[in-house]
PDB file of C-alpha atoms in Angstrom:
ATOM      1  CA  MET A  29       0.208  -0.097  -0.029  1.00  0.00           C
ATOM      2  CA  LYS A  30       2.761   2.423   1.188  1.00  0.00           C
ATOM      3  CA  MET A  31       4.758   1.491  -2.148  1.00  0.00           C
ATOM      4  CA  THR A  32       1.811   2.322  -4.361  1.00  0.00           C
ATOM      5  CA  THR A  33       1.178   5.424  -2.450  1.00  0.00           C
ATOM      6  CA  MET A  34       5.037   6.891  -3.082  1.00  0.00           C
ATOM      7  CA  MET A  35       4.491   5.644  -6.773  1.00  0.00           C
ATOM      8  CA  MET A  36       1.624   7.381  -7.115  1.00  0.00           C
ATOM      9  CA  LYS A  37       2.925  10.699  -5.629  1.00  0.00           C
ATOM     10  CA  SER A  38       6.063  10.577  -7.974  1.00  0.00           C
ATOM     11  CA  PHE A  39       3.832  10.083 -10.718  1.00  0.00           C
ATOM     12  CA  VAL A  40       1.771  13.328 -10.017  1.00  0.00           C
ATOM     13  CA  LEU A  41       4.839  15.183  -9.285  1.00  0.00           C
ATOM     14  CA  LEU A  42       6.433  14.520 -12.502  1.00  0.00           C
ATOM     15  CA  LEU A  43       3.252  15.239 -14.484  1.00  0.00           C
ATOM     16  CA  LEU A  44       2.697  18.612 -12.337  1.00  0.00           C
ATOM     17  CA  ALA A  45       6.428  19.289 -13.147  1.00  0.00           C
ATOM     18  CA  VAL A  46       6.028  18.899 -16.827  1.00  0.00           C
ATOM     19  CA  GLY A  47       2.737  21.136 -16.676  1.00  0.00           C
ATOM     20  CA  CYS A  48       3.987  23.596 -14.708  1.00  0.00           C
ATOM     21  CA  CYS A  49       7.355  24.222 -17.326  1.00  0.00           C
ATOM     22  CA  VAL A  50       4.832  25.176 -19.849  1.00  0.00           C
ATOM     23  CA  CYS A  51       3.089  27.830 -17.918  1.00  0.00           C
ATOM     24  CA  GLN A  52       4.318  31.275 -18.719  1.00  0.00           C
ATOM     25  CA  GLY A  53       5.426  33.748 -16.242  1.00  0.00           C
ATOM     26  CA  GLN A  54       5.650  31.419 -13.435  1.00  0.00           C
ATOM     27  CA  SER A  55       8.659  30.166 -11.158  1.00  0.00           C
ATOM     28  CA  THR A  56       8.471  26.467 -12.142  1.00  0.00           C
ATOM     29  CA  CYS A  57      10.575  25.579  -8.875  1.00  0.00           C
ATOM     30  CA  SER A  58       8.372  27.528  -6.583  1.00  0.00           C
ATOM     31  CA  MET A  59       5.169  25.674  -8.103  1.00  0.00           C
ATOM     32  CA  ILE A  60       6.885  22.477  -7.916  1.00  0.00           C
ATOM     33  CA  ARG A  61       7.575  23.138  -4.072  1.00  0.00           C
ATOM     34  CA  CYS A  62       4.008  24.152  -3.670  1.00  0.00           C
ATOM     35  CA  ILE A  63       2.452  21.238  -5.232  1.00  0.00           C
ATOM     36  CA  GLU A  64       4.873  19.090  -3.371  1.00  0.00           C
ATOM     37  CA  SER A  65       3.951  20.351   0.079  1.00  0.00           C
ATOM     38  CA  LYS A  66       0.319  19.716  -0.870  1.00  0.00           C
ATOM     39  CA  VAL A  67       1.012  16.193  -2.269  1.00  0.00           C
ATOM     40  CA  ASN A  68       3.041  15.579   1.344  1.00  0.00           C
ATOM     41  CA  ASP A  69      -0.041  16.706   3.217  1.00  0.00           C
ATOM     42  CA  LEU A  70      -2.548  14.438   1.176  1.00  0.00           C
ATOM     43  CA  GLN A  71      -0.026  11.561   1.727  1.00  0.00           C
ATOM     44  CA  THR A  72       0.128  12.174   5.541  1.00  0.00           C
ATOM     45  CA  ARG A  73      -4.034  12.318   5.518  1.00  0.00           C
ATOM     46  CA  LEU A  74      -3.906   9.176   3.456  1.00  0.00           C
ATOM     47  CA  GLU A  75      -1.551   7.275   5.996  1.00  0.00           C
ATOM     48  CA  GLN A  76      -3.361   8.360   8.795  1.00  0.00           C
ATOM     49  CA  SER A  77      -6.902   7.267   7.252  1.00  0.00           C
ATOM     50  CA  GLU A  78      -5.371   3.977   6.516  1.00  0.00           C
ATOM     51  CA  LYS A  79      -4.087   3.647  10.447  1.00  0.00           C
ATOM     52  CA  GLU A  80      -7.527   4.752  11.378  1.00  0.00           C
ATOM     53  CA  VAL A  81      -9.442   1.937   9.447  1.00  0.00           C
ATOM     54  CA  GLU A  82      -6.737  -0.416  10.479  1.00  0.00           C
ATOM     55  CA  ASP A  83      -7.274   0.539  13.976  1.00  0.00           C
ATOM     56  CA  LEU A  84     -11.207  -0.038  13.633  1.00  0.00           C
ATOM     57  CA  ARG A  85     -10.691  -3.447  11.980  1.00  0.00           C
ATOM     58  CA  THR A  86      -8.556  -4.274  14.659  1.00  0.00           C
ATOM     59  CA  LEU A  87     -11.272  -3.333  17.535  1.00  0.00           C
ATOM     60  CA  VAL A  88     -13.797  -5.066  15.432  1.00  0.00           C
ATOM     61  CA  GLN A  89     -11.802  -8.539  15.102  1.00  0.00           C
ATOM     62  CA  GLY A  90     -10.611  -8.100  18.698  1.00  0.00           C
ATOM     63  CA  ARG A  91     -13.774  -7.620  20.823  1.00  0.00           C
ATOM     64  CA  PRO A  92     -15.104 -10.999  22.045  1.00  0.00           C
ATOM     65  CA  GLN A  93     -18.814 -11.421  20.463  1.00  0.00           C
ATOM     66  CA  VAL A  94     -20.996 -13.359  22.722  1.00  0.00           C
ATOM     67  CA  ALA A  95     -24.825 -13.970  22.224  1.00  0.00           C
ATOM     68  CA  PHE A  96     -27.267 -16.869  22.252  1.00  0.00           C
ATOM     69  CA  SER A  97     -30.909 -17.883  21.885  1.00  0.00           C
ATOM     70  CA  ALA A  98     -32.703 -20.796  22.567  1.00  0.00           C
ATOM     71  CA  SER A  99     -36.236 -22.244  22.977  1.00  0.00           C
ATOM     72  CA  LEU A 100     -37.705 -25.413  24.774  1.00  0.00           C
ATOM     73  CA  GLY A 101     -37.620 -28.271  22.336  1.00  0.00           C
ATOM     74  CA  HIS A 102     -40.361 -30.207  24.757  1.00  0.00           C
ATOM     75  CA  VAL A 103     -43.927 -30.117  23.373  1.00  0.00           C
ATOM     76  CA  GLY A 104     -46.840 -30.127  25.939  1.00  0.00           C
ATOM     77  CA  VAL A 105     -46.661 -30.083  29.370  1.00  0.00           C
ATOM     78  CA  PHE A 106     -43.354 -29.913  30.969  1.00  0.00           C
ATOM     79  CA  GLY A 107     -43.812 -30.840  35.194  1.00  0.00           C
ATOM     80  CA  PRO A 108     -44.715 -30.467  37.528  1.00  0.00           C
ATOM     81  CA  VAL A 109     -41.227 -31.332  38.586  1.00  0.00           C
ATOM     82  CA  SER A 110     -40.698 -32.993  42.024  1.00  0.00           C
ATOM     83  CA  GLU A 111     -37.706 -30.365  42.654  1.00  0.00           C
ATOM     84  CA  ALA A 112     -36.158 -27.378  40.984  1.00  0.00           C
ATOM     85  CA  THR A 113     -35.152 -28.345  37.530  1.00  0.00           C
ATOM     86  CA  THR A 114     -32.733 -26.404  35.259  1.00  0.00           C
ATOM     87  CA  LEU A 115     -34.731 -26.108  31.985  1.00  0.00           C
ATOM     88  CA  GLN A 116     -32.774 -27.360  28.996  1.00  0.00           C
ATOM     89  CA  TYR A 117     -33.659 -25.041  26.010  1.00  0.00           C
ATOM     90  CA  THR A 118     -32.760 -27.683  23.249  1.00  0.00           C
ATOM     91  CA  ILE A 119     -33.676 -25.779  20.317  1.00  0.00           C
ATOM     92  CA  VAL A 120     -30.968 -23.413  19.635  1.00  0.00           C
ATOM     93  CA  PHE A 121     -31.407 -20.593  17.404  1.00  0.00           C
ATOM     94  CA  SER A 122     -28.097 -18.906  17.636  1.00  0.00           C
ATOM     95  CA  ASN A 123     -24.807 -19.697  20.011  1.00  0.00           C
ATOM     96  CA  THR A 124     -22.157 -16.964  19.004  1.00  0.00           C
ATOM     97  CA  GLY A 125     -19.130 -17.622  21.061  1.00  0.00           C
ATOM     98  CA  ASN A 126     -20.249 -21.206  22.247  1.00  0.00           C
ATOM     99  CA  GLY A 127     -21.284 -20.170  25.676  1.00  0.00           C
ATOM    100  CA  TYR A 128     -24.456 -21.852  25.820  1.00  0.00           C
ATOM    101  CA  ASN A 129     -24.713 -25.771  26.275  1.00  0.00           C
ATOM    102  CA  SER A 130     -28.234 -27.125  25.355  1.00  0.00           C
ATOM    103  CA  THR A 131     -27.595 -30.454  26.992  1.00  0.00           C
ATOM    104  CA  THR A 132     -27.326 -28.844  30.400  1.00  0.00           C
ATOM    105  CA  GLY A 133     -29.491 -25.458  29.503  1.00  0.00           C
ATOM    106  CA  VAL A 134     -26.731 -23.323  31.057  1.00  0.00           C
ATOM    107  CA  PHE A 135     -24.618 -20.493  29.752  1.00  0.00           C
ATOM    108  CA  THR A 136     -21.128 -20.356  31.028  1.00  0.00           C
ATOM    109  CA  ALA A 137     -19.605 -16.687  30.536  1.00  0.00           C
ATOM    110  CA  PRO A 138     -16.483 -16.912  28.192  1.00  0.00           C
ATOM    111  CA  VAL A 139     -15.254 -13.440  29.173  1.00  0.00           C
ATOM    112  CA  LYS A 140     -15.634 -11.150  31.949  1.00  0.00           C
ATOM    113  CA  GLY A 141     -18.211  -8.410  31.305  1.00  0.00           C
ATOM    114  CA  MET A 142     -21.486  -7.020  31.606  1.00  0.00           C
ATOM    115  CA  TYR A 143     -24.418  -9.367  30.263  1.00  0.00           C
ATOM    116  CA  PHE A 144     -28.185  -9.208  29.466  1.00  0.00           C
ATOM    117  CA  PHE A 145     -30.285 -12.075  29.985  1.00  0.00           C
ATOM    118  CA  ARG A 146     -33.790 -12.568  29.038  1.00  0.00           C
ATOM    119  CA  TYR A 147     -36.417 -16.005  29.437  1.00  0.00           C
ATOM    120  CA  SER A 148     -40.049 -15.949  28.726  1.00  0.00           C
ATOM    121  CA  ALA A 149     -42.398 -18.508  30.511  1.00  0.00           C
ATOM    122  CA  PHE A 150     -45.933 -19.824  29.213  1.00  0.00           C
ATOM    123  CA  SER A 151     -48.565 -21.296  31.080  1.00  0.00           C
ATOM    124  CA  ASN A 152     -52.074 -22.304  30.325  1.00  0.00           C
ATOM    125  CA  TYR A 153     -55.172 -24.328  31.395  1.00  0.00           C
ATOM    126  CA  LEU A 154     -53.505 -27.751  30.892  1.00  0.00           C
ATOM    127  CA  VAL A 155     -50.433 -27.008  33.582  1.00  0.00           C
ATOM    128  CA  PRO A 156     -51.936 -28.151  37.099  1.00  0.00           C
ATOM    129  CA  GLY A 157     -50.809 -25.826  39.792  1.00  0.00           C
ATOM    130  CA  ILE A 158     -48.056 -23.043  39.502  1.00  0.00           C
ATOM    131  CA  SER A 159     -45.720 -22.004  36.868  1.00  0.00           C
ATOM    132  CA  VAL A 160     -42.790 -20.292  38.554  1.00  0.00           C
ATOM    133  CA  VAL A 161     -39.325 -19.765  36.409  1.00  0.00           C
ATOM    134  CA  SER A 162     -36.260 -18.180  37.804  1.00  0.00           C
ATOM    135  CA  LEU A 163     -33.269 -16.744  36.222  1.00  0.00           C
ATOM    136  CA  TRP A 164     -29.977 -17.692  38.046  1.00  0.00           C
ATOM    137  CA  LYS A 165     -26.430 -16.641  38.396  1.00  0.00           C
ATOM    138  CA  ASN A 166     -24.291 -19.437  39.779  1.00  0.00           C
ATOM    139  CA  ASN A 167     -26.328 -20.312  42.915  1.00  0.00           C
ATOM    140  CA  GLU A 168     -28.491 -17.163  43.245  1.00  0.00           C
ATOM    141  CA  VAL A 169     -31.759 -15.961  42.097  1.00  0.00           C
ATOM    142  CA  LEU A 170     -31.834 -13.346  40.148  1.00  0.00           C
ATOM    143  CA  VAL A 171     -35.303 -12.663  39.053  1.00  0.00           C
ATOM    144  CA  SER A 172     -38.571 -14.651  38.557  1.00  0.00           C
ATOM    145  CA  THR A 173     -42.040 -14.829  37.216  1.00  0.00           C
ATOM    146  CA  TRP A 174     -44.813 -16.620  39.035  1.00  0.00           C
ATOM    147  CA  ASP A 175     -48.390 -17.678  37.776  1.00  0.00           C
ATOM    148  CA  ASP A 176     -51.321 -19.917  39.265  1.00  0.00           C
ATOM    149  CA  LYS A 177     -54.231 -21.617  37.798  1.00  0.00           C
ATOM    150  CA  GLY A 178     -56.722 -18.488  37.534  1.00  0.00           C
ATOM    151  CA  GLN A 179     -59.668 -17.965  35.412  1.00  0.00           C
ATOM    152  CA  ASP A 180     -57.915 -16.820  32.092  1.00  0.00           C
ATOM    153  CA  PRO A 181     -56.768 -19.935  30.529  1.00  0.00           C
ATOM    154  CA  HIS A 182     -53.430 -18.731  28.944  1.00  0.00           C
ATOM    155  CA  ASP A 183     -50.724 -16.521  30.869  1.00  0.00           C
ATOM    156  CA  MET A 184     -47.363 -15.488  29.249  1.00  0.00           C
ATOM    157  CA  GLY A 185     -44.497 -13.854  31.509  1.00  0.00           C
ATOM    158  CA  GLY A 186     -40.763 -13.134  31.531  1.00  0.00           C
ATOM    159  CA  ASN A 187     -38.055 -11.414  32.817  1.00  0.00           C
ATOM    160  CA  ALA A 188     -34.931  -9.719  32.331  1.00  0.00           C
ATOM    161  CA  VAL A 189     -31.751  -8.490  33.885  1.00  0.00           C
ATOM    162  CA  VAL A 190     -28.440  -6.776  33.275  1.00  0.00           C
ATOM    163  CA  ILE A 191     -25.696  -8.455  35.343  1.00  0.00           C
ATOM    164  CA  ALA A 192     -21.647  -8.468  35.663  1.00  0.00           C
ATOM    165  CA  MET A 193     -20.211 -11.813  35.097  1.00  0.00           C
ATOM    166  CA  GLU A 194     -16.696 -13.281  35.672  1.00  0.00           C
ATOM    167  CA  THR A 195     -15.044 -15.454  33.234  1.00  0.00           C
ATOM    168  CA  GLY A 196     -16.706 -19.028  34.353  1.00  0.00           C
ATOM    169  CA  ASP A 197     -19.878 -17.789  35.930  1.00  0.00           C
ATOM    170  CA  THR A 198     -22.987 -19.388  34.866  1.00  0.00           C
ATOM    171  CA  ALA A 199     -26.592 -18.196  33.909  1.00  0.00           C
ATOM    172  CA  TYR A 200     -29.735 -20.314  33.435  1.00  0.00           C
ATOM    173  CA  ALA A 201     -33.403 -20.492  33.852  1.00  0.00           C
ATOM    174  CA  GLN A 202     -34.992 -22.823  36.945  1.00  0.00           C
ATOM    175  CA  LEU A 203     -38.256 -23.979  36.908  1.00  0.00           C
ATOM    176  CA  SER A 204     -39.356 -24.357  40.498  1.00  0.00           C
ATOM    177  CA  ALA A 205     -40.332 -27.496  42.388  1.00  0.00           C
ATOM    178  CA  ASN A 206     -44.012 -28.559  42.116  1.00  0.00           C
ATOM    179  CA  ALA A 207     -44.402 -26.058  38.945  1.00  0.00           C
ATOM    180  CA  ALA A 208     -44.659 -26.657  35.347  1.00  0.00           C
ATOM    181  CA  VAL A 209     -44.712 -24.900  31.852  1.00  0.00           C
ATOM    182  CA  PHE A 210     -46.349 -25.245  28.782  1.00  0.00           C
ATOM    183  CA  ASN A 211     -44.805 -25.318  25.159  1.00  0.00           C
ATOM    184  CA  ASP A 212     -45.797 -26.248  21.677  1.00  0.00           C
ATOM    185  CA  ALA A 213     -44.482 -25.442  18.229  1.00  0.00           C
ATOM    186  CA  GLY A 214     -44.930 -21.909  18.960  1.00  0.00           C
ATOM    187  CA  ARG A 215     -42.200 -22.049  20.990  1.00  0.00           C
ATOM    188  CA  TYR A 216     -43.196 -19.919  23.951  1.00  0.00           C
ATOM    189  CA  ASN A 217     -40.277 -20.734  26.559  1.00  0.00           C
ATOM    190  CA  THR A 218     -36.865 -18.930  25.601  1.00  0.00           C
ATOM    191  CA  PHE A 219     -33.938 -18.144  27.070  1.00  0.00           C
ATOM    192  CA  SER A 220     -31.360 -15.648  25.460  1.00  0.00           C
ATOM    193  CA  GLY A 221     -28.513 -13.531  26.601  1.00  0.00           C
ATOM    194  CA  PHE A 222     -25.353 -11.810  25.036  1.00  0.00           C
ATOM    195  CA  LEU A 223     -22.464  -9.660  26.107  1.00  0.00           C
ATOM    196  CA  LEU A 224     -22.969  -5.916  26.319  1.00  0.00           C
ATOM    197  CA  PHE A 225     -19.258  -5.287  26.639  1.00  0.00           C
ATOM    198  CA  THR A 226     -16.201  -6.702  28.612  1.00  0.00           C
ATOM    199  CA  THR A 227     -14.850  -5.146  31.932  1.00  0.00           C
TER     200      THR A 227
END
C-alpha cells in the first residue's frame, strides 16, 4: 500500500512539473515546491486514514462476540417437577461464542463483562397448579416470574436482567419444585443472552 502511494506521488509530481514548465510567467521551482507540499499533506492524511481504518478493523475483530438464543424443545406440559430443575432449551437459534450448552441448559461466560439475559415462560389451562421460573447466576436467584391456575386459560411472562459476570460464571433458567410450563410449536419458552461489553 505504501509503495503504491509513493509511486503515485512521484507520478503526480512528474506530471505537475511538466505542466508547470509550460506555464508562462511563473516560477517552475516555486510551483513544484508548493505542489509537493500539498501532495505531502495529502499523503500524510491518507496514511492517517489508513491507520484509523486498521485500528477500527482490529477493534472489531479483537472484541469478543457472545450471544445466544434458544427455546424449549419439549411439546406439551413440562412438569410438575418434584424438585427445582434447570430448563434445557434444546432448540438453539444462535450460539455465537459457544457459551450456551443445550444439553445442560446452562450458559457459561467465556469472558468477564456486563451481560444481558432474558427468559420467557408460558402457562395454560393444561398446567396443573403453579408455573414459577427463575433466572439464576451461579447459585443465586436473580429474577423470577410466577403464575397460578386462575380464571384466564393462558398466561405468558418473562423477566430480564443486566448483570456483571466473571469468566466461568453461569446463568440458567430454573423451574421451581411443583411447577410446570407449557410449550408447543409456538416455542413460547425461551432463554437468551448476550455480552454488552467486557470489563
